[in-house]
Amino acid sequence: MKKHHTLYIMITALALGGCGSAGNSLANAITDPFTPKPHGKPSLAINDQNGNGLLRTGNNMVADTINIDGRDYRNNSTLDIGHNWQNRLTGFHYVLKSNGRSLEDGQLEMYKRSYSAIVGAHVRNRYAPDGTATGANEFQIRSIQGTLTQENQLPTTGTVRYQGHAFAGSDERNGRLDYSINYGSRTGSGRITGLPDFGDINLRTGNLDRHNSNITGVAESQRRGNGNYHLNIFGPNANEIAGKAHNFTTPPGSVNREVGFSGSRVN
């Protein structure tokens, strides 16, 4: 009887330990916005949408083809990103072309989560009609895509905190985002740190547009002055935010850079 009792205690302890591990895993899945993990948003739309399309160059020319890592994509096609990890930047070499002529090339930096993805272009070269290349070294956010939170799915009370990453090019990939939305007062504000070219960026209080699930406000950079920021809210439970900070002053000797950011809720 004693042996059976001891065995029962051991089995119970193992079962409880397993439940504890499962509980911790679930907690991490909900609250850990930094650790890379598989799956997430499965694809990117390739289109020439003004202001949000991957077929647009930095000087607003429209390409008919984008070559990504050796494969051509045209308008209204899709790029499979299902195998790329969440919570981590993925780089792709790209060339934008029109009628077979190169317009621009560089590195796409893509950051995705479960319900959203943000893509920036680190432009290396732009090409004149005669094929002459001019170096650029600019970084622009080209597309923010995902499943927007519907108005009736947004919280109506309480404050939700989002944390995640920010980036401003292939050479500035380690920024951190901390942003809170007060759904009761319909306002949001936060901060980006860890980007040397910008210093700390304060994302000043902006108003929540519930109909379009977005917030727009002023972004204050220690080193690049005032700009603007815009973000959208994604997921069935306002799970994520993704956006960009832009229109900063470009210091003498520097080039135009925009900042992309993405975060998941941690409460």
Short mmCIF file of C-alpha atoms in Angstrom, two decimals:
data_model
loop_
_atom_site.label_atom_id
_atom_site.label_comp_id
_atom_site.label_asym_id
_atom_site.label_seq_id
_atom_site.Cartn_x
_atom_site.Cartn_y
_atom_site.Cartn_z
CA MET A 1 0.00 0.00 0.00
CA LYS A 2 2.87 2.31 0.85
CA LYS A 3 4.44 1.64 -2.57
CA HIS A 4 1.18 2.49 -4.33
CA HIS A 5 0.84 5.68 -2.28
CA THR A 6 4.40 6.75 -3.15
CA LEU A 7 3.80 6.01 -6.84
CA TYR A 8 0.61 8.08 -6.77
CA ILE A 9 2.48 11.04 -5.28
CA MET A 10 5.18 10.79 -7.96
CA ILE A 11 2.63 10.64 -10.80
CA THR A 12 0.70 13.57 -9.34
CA ALA A 13 3.88 15.63 -9.03
CA LEU A 14 4.85 14.90 -12.63
CA ALA A 15 1.37 15.79 -13.85
CA LEU A 16 1.38 19.05 -11.93
CA GLY A 17 4.84 19.83 -13.25
CA GLY A 18 3.62 19.27 -16.78
CA CYS A 19 0.64 21.53 -16.20
CA GLY A 20 2.96 24.19 -14.81
CA SER A 21 5.14 24.00 -17.91
CA ALA A 22 2.11 24.24 -20.16
CA GLY A 23 0.86 27.21 -18.17
CA ASN A 24 4.21 28.95 -18.45
CA SER A 25 4.32 28.29 -22.20
CA LEU A 26 0.87 29.79 -22.60
CA ALA A 27 1.88 32.83 -20.55
CA ASN A 28 4.99 33.30 -22.67
CA ALA A 29 2.97 33.04 -25.87
CA ILE A 30 0.71 35.84 -24.68
CA THR A 31 3.17 38.15 -22.97
CA ASP A 32 6.58 37.62 -24.60
CA PRO A 33 6.85 40.02 -27.57
CA PHE A 34 10.57 39.50 -28.18
CA THR A 35 11.40 35.79 -28.51
CA PRO A 36 11.38 34.53 -32.13
CA LYS A 37 8.82 31.79 -32.84
CA PRO A 38 7.46 30.02 -35.93
CA HIS A 39 4.27 30.49 -37.95
CA GLY A 40 2.36 33.80 -37.82
CA LYS A 41 1.21 35.85 -40.79
CA PRO A 42 1.56 33.57 -43.84
CA SER A 43 1.93 35.94 -46.80
CA LEU A 44 2.57 39.47 -48.06
CA ALA A 45 0.53 41.15 -50.77
CA ILE A 46 2.58 42.56 -53.67
CA ASN A 47 0.87 45.57 -55.24
CA ASP A 48 1.36 49.15 -56.41
CA GLN A 49 -0.94 50.73 -53.81
CA ASN A 50 0.04 54.35 -53.27
CA GLY A 51 1.76 54.74 -49.91
CA ASN A 52 1.57 51.07 -48.99
CA GLY A 53 2.72 49.02 -51.97
CA LEU A 54 5.94 47.11 -52.55
CA LEU A 55 5.95 48.09 -56.24
CA ARG A 56 6.56 51.76 -55.40
CA THR A 57 10.09 53.21 -55.38
CA GLY A 58 11.31 55.76 -52.86
CA ASN A 59 10.84 58.56 -55.39
CA ASN A 60 7.29 57.33 -56.10
CA MET A 61 7.89 55.68 -59.44
CA VAL A 62 5.74 52.62 -60.12
CA ALA A 63 7.46 49.36 -61.03
CA ASP A 64 5.76 46.47 -62.78
CA THR A 65 7.99 43.83 -61.18
CA ILE A 66 9.87 43.30 -57.96
CA ASN A 67 12.54 40.63 -57.88
CA ILE A 68 12.90 39.23 -54.36
CA ASP A 69 15.81 36.86 -53.74
CA GLY A 70 15.92 35.90 -57.42
CA ARG A 71 12.19 35.46 -58.05
CA ASP A 72 9.95 37.94 -59.90
CA TYR A 73 6.62 39.13 -58.46
CA ARG A 74 4.11 41.31 -60.27
CA ASN A 75 1.09 43.36 -59.23
CA ASN A 76 -1.52 41.48 -57.16
CA SER A 77 0.78 38.54 -56.44
CA THR A 78 1.78 37.23 -53.00
CA LEU A 79 5.05 36.44 -51.26
CA ASP A 80 5.04 33.38 -49.01
CA ILE A 81 6.41 34.30 -45.57
CA GLY A 82 4.85 31.43 -43.63
CA HIS A 83 8.26 29.82 -43.08
CA ASN A 84 9.78 33.04 -41.71
CA TRP A 85 9.86 33.48 -37.96
CA GLN A 86 7.81 35.94 -35.93
CA ASN A 87 9.39 38.60 -33.72
CA ARG A 88 12.52 38.74 -35.85
CA LEU A 89 13.67 40.76 -38.86
CA THR A 90 14.13 38.86 -42.10
CA GLY A 91 16.15 40.36 -44.95
CA PHE A 92 15.51 39.89 -48.69
CA HIS A 93 17.52 41.29 -51.60
CA TYR A 94 15.22 43.15 -54.00
CA VAL A 95 15.27 44.87 -57.39
CA LEU A 96 12.38 47.02 -58.64
CA LYS A 97 11.98 46.99 -62.42
CA SER A 98 9.84 48.57 -65.12
CA ASN A 99 9.75 47.04 -68.60
CA GLY A 100 12.86 45.07 -67.71
CA ARG A 101 14.85 48.14 -66.63
CA SER A 102 16.10 48.39 -63.06
CA LEU A 103 14.74 51.35 -61.08
CA GLU A 104 16.01 50.62 -57.58
CA ASP A 105 17.68 47.89 -55.55
CA GLY A 106 18.60 47.14 -51.97
CA GLN A 107 17.47 45.10 -48.99
CA LEU A 108 13.90 44.57 -47.79
CA GLU A 109 13.61 44.20 -44.02
CA MET A 110 10.44 42.35 -43.01
CA TYR A 111 9.16 42.00 -39.45
CA LYS A 112 6.07 39.93 -38.74
CA ARG A 113 3.87 38.75 -35.92
CA SER A 114 0.73 36.60 -35.80
CA TYR A 115 -1.60 39.14 -37.40
CA SER A 116 0.62 41.78 -38.99
CA ALA A 117 3.78 42.43 -40.97
CA ILE A 118 5.78 45.56 -41.71
CA VAL A 119 8.25 45.89 -44.58
CA GLY A 120 10.97 48.51 -45.00
CA ALA A 121 13.32 49.06 -47.94
CA HIS A 122 16.97 49.89 -47.32
CA VAL A 123 17.71 51.44 -50.71
CA ARG A 124 21.24 50.88 -52.02
CA ASN A 125 20.98 52.21 -55.60
CA ARG A 126 18.63 54.09 -57.87
CA TYR A 127 19.03 53.84 -61.64
CA ALA A 128 18.71 56.49 -64.35
CA PRO A 129 17.12 55.58 -67.72
CA ASP A 130 20.60 55.01 -69.17
CA GLY A 131 21.37 52.50 -66.40
CA THR A 132 23.63 54.78 -64.36
CA ALA A 133 23.44 53.89 -60.66
CA THR A 134 23.36 56.45 -57.85
CA GLY A 135 23.95 55.29 -54.27
CA ALA A 136 21.15 56.09 -51.82
CA ASN A 137 21.49 54.37 -48.40
CA GLU A 138 17.97 55.49 -47.46
CA PHE A 139 15.45 53.52 -45.42
CA GLN A 140 11.72 53.81 -45.96
CA ILE A 141 8.77 51.84 -44.66
CA ARG A 142 7.02 50.57 -47.78
CA SER A 143 4.13 48.44 -46.50
CA ILE A 144 2.21 47.62 -43.32
CA GLN A 145 -0.21 44.73 -43.72
CA GLY A 146 -2.39 42.55 -41.55
CA THR A 147 -5.78 41.74 -40.06
CA LEU A 148 -7.06 45.03 -38.67
CA THR A 149 -8.98 44.94 -35.41
CA GLN A 150 -12.60 45.75 -36.17
CA GLU A 151 -14.22 48.63 -34.33
CA ASN A 152 -16.53 46.33 -32.34
CA GLN A 153 -13.51 44.23 -31.27
CA LEU A 154 -11.54 47.11 -29.76
CA PRO A 155 -11.59 47.40 -25.96
CA THR A 156 -13.70 50.26 -24.61
CA THR A 157 -12.04 50.57 -21.20
CA GLY A 158 -8.65 50.03 -19.63
CA THR A 159 -5.06 50.53 -20.74
CA VAL A 160 -3.24 47.96 -22.88
CA ARG A 161 0.56 47.96 -23.03
CA TYR A 162 2.42 46.84 -26.15
CA GLN A 163 6.11 45.99 -26.36
CA GLY A 164 8.28 44.96 -29.27
CA HIS A 165 10.97 45.96 -31.72
CA ALA A 166 11.86 48.99 -33.84
CA PHE A 167 14.26 49.29 -36.77
CA ALA A 168 15.58 51.98 -39.10
CA GLY A 169 17.56 50.03 -41.69
CA SER A 170 19.70 46.97 -42.20
CA ASP A 171 22.28 48.62 -39.92
CA GLU A 172 19.82 49.74 -37.20
CA ARG A 173 17.86 46.65 -36.22
CA ASN A 174 17.88 46.60 -32.42
CA GLY A 175 15.41 49.26 -31.30
CA ARG A 176 12.78 48.61 -28.63
CA LEU A 177 9.18 49.80 -28.54
CA ASP A 178 7.06 50.44 -25.45
CA TYR A 179 3.59 51.86 -26.19
CA SER A 180 0.32 52.05 -24.24
CA ILE A 181 -3.22 52.67 -25.45
CA ASN A 182 -5.86 53.94 -23.03
CA TYR A 183 -8.98 52.61 -24.69
CA GLY A 184 -11.20 54.48 -22.26
CA SER A 185 -9.83 57.93 -23.15
CA ARG A 186 -9.04 56.82 -26.73
CA THR A 187 -5.41 57.96 -26.59
CA GLY A 188 -2.01 56.34 -26.95
CA SER A 189 1.63 57.25 -26.31
CA GLY A 190 4.99 55.54 -25.96
CA ARG A 191 8.70 55.46 -26.63
CA ILE A 192 11.30 53.93 -28.94
CA THR A 193 14.85 53.37 -27.69
CA GLY A 194 18.02 51.73 -28.98
CA LEU A 195 18.39 53.39 -32.41
CA PRO A 196 21.72 55.30 -32.37
CA ASP A 197 20.92 57.46 -35.40
CA PHE A 198 17.76 58.78 -33.72
CA GLY A 199 18.40 58.64 -29.99
CA ASP A 200 15.29 58.15 -27.88
CA ILE A 201 12.05 58.80 -29.75
CA ASN A 202 9.03 59.95 -27.77
CA LEU A 203 5.74 59.02 -29.39
CA ARG A 204 3.57 61.82 -28.08
CA THR A 205 -0.08 61.33 -27.16
CA GLY A 206 -2.23 60.69 -30.21
CA ASN A 207 -5.96 60.11 -30.57
CA LEU A 208 -7.43 56.71 -31.37
CA ASP A 209 -9.59 56.57 -34.48
CA ARG A 210 -11.77 53.61 -33.56
CA HIS A 211 -13.38 53.35 -36.99
CA ASN A 212 -10.03 52.83 -38.72
CA SER A 213 -8.19 51.23 -35.77
CA ASN A 214 -5.29 53.67 -35.92
CA ILE A 215 -3.46 56.37 -33.99
CA THR A 216 -1.50 59.31 -35.41
CA GLY A 217 0.74 61.63 -33.43
CA VAL A 218 4.00 63.58 -33.15
CA ALA A 219 7.31 61.71 -32.85
CA GLU A 220 10.14 63.56 -31.07
CA SER A 221 13.65 62.28 -31.82
CA GLN A 222 16.64 63.34 -29.70
CA ARG A 223 18.85 63.59 -32.79
CA ARG A 224 16.49 64.19 -35.70
CA GLY A 225 13.94 66.60 -34.29
CA ASN A 226 10.20 66.28 -34.68
CA GLY A 227 8.41 64.00 -37.08
CA ASN A 228 5.16 62.08 -37.13
CA TYR A 229 4.06 58.56 -36.38
CA HIS A 230 1.17 56.40 -37.47
CA LEU A 231 0.15 52.96 -36.22
CA ASN A 232 -2.61 50.45 -36.78
CA ILE A 233 -4.07 47.87 -34.39
CA PHE A 234 -4.26 44.24 -35.49
CA GLY A 235 -5.80 40.96 -34.36
CA PRO A 236 -9.20 39.88 -32.98
CA ASN A 237 -8.38 41.14 -29.47
CA ALA A 238 -6.30 44.22 -30.31
CA ASN A 239 -3.33 41.83 -30.06
CA GLU A 240 -0.72 43.85 -31.94
CA ILE A 241 0.31 47.25 -33.22
CA ALA A 242 2.53 48.08 -36.18
CA GLY A 243 3.48 51.44 -37.61
CA LYS A 244 6.13 53.90 -38.65
CA ALA A 245 7.73 57.15 -37.51
CA HIS A 246 8.74 59.47 -40.35
CA ASN A 247 9.16 63.04 -41.63
CA PHE A 248 12.11 63.71 -39.34
CA THR A 249 14.74 66.35 -40.06
CA THR A 250 17.70 64.92 -41.98
CA PRO A 251 20.94 66.24 -40.42
CA PRO A 252 23.70 67.53 -42.74
CA GLY A 253 25.71 64.64 -44.10
CA SER A 254 22.98 62.12 -43.26
CA VAL A 255 20.30 60.45 -45.37
CA ASN A 256 16.55 60.08 -45.01
CA ARG A 257 15.56 57.31 -42.62
CA GLU A 258 12.17 56.17 -41.37
CA VAL A 259 11.51 53.95 -38.37
CA GLY A 260 9.33 50.86 -38.41
CA PHE A 261 7.94 49.38 -35.20
CA SER A 262 5.86 46.41 -34.12
CA GLY A 263 4.57 45.31 -30.73
CA SER A 264 2.38 42.73 -29.00
CA ARG A 265 0.19 43.30 -25.97
CA VAL A 266 1.71 42.26 -22.67
CA ASN A 267 -1.39 42.57 -20.47
#
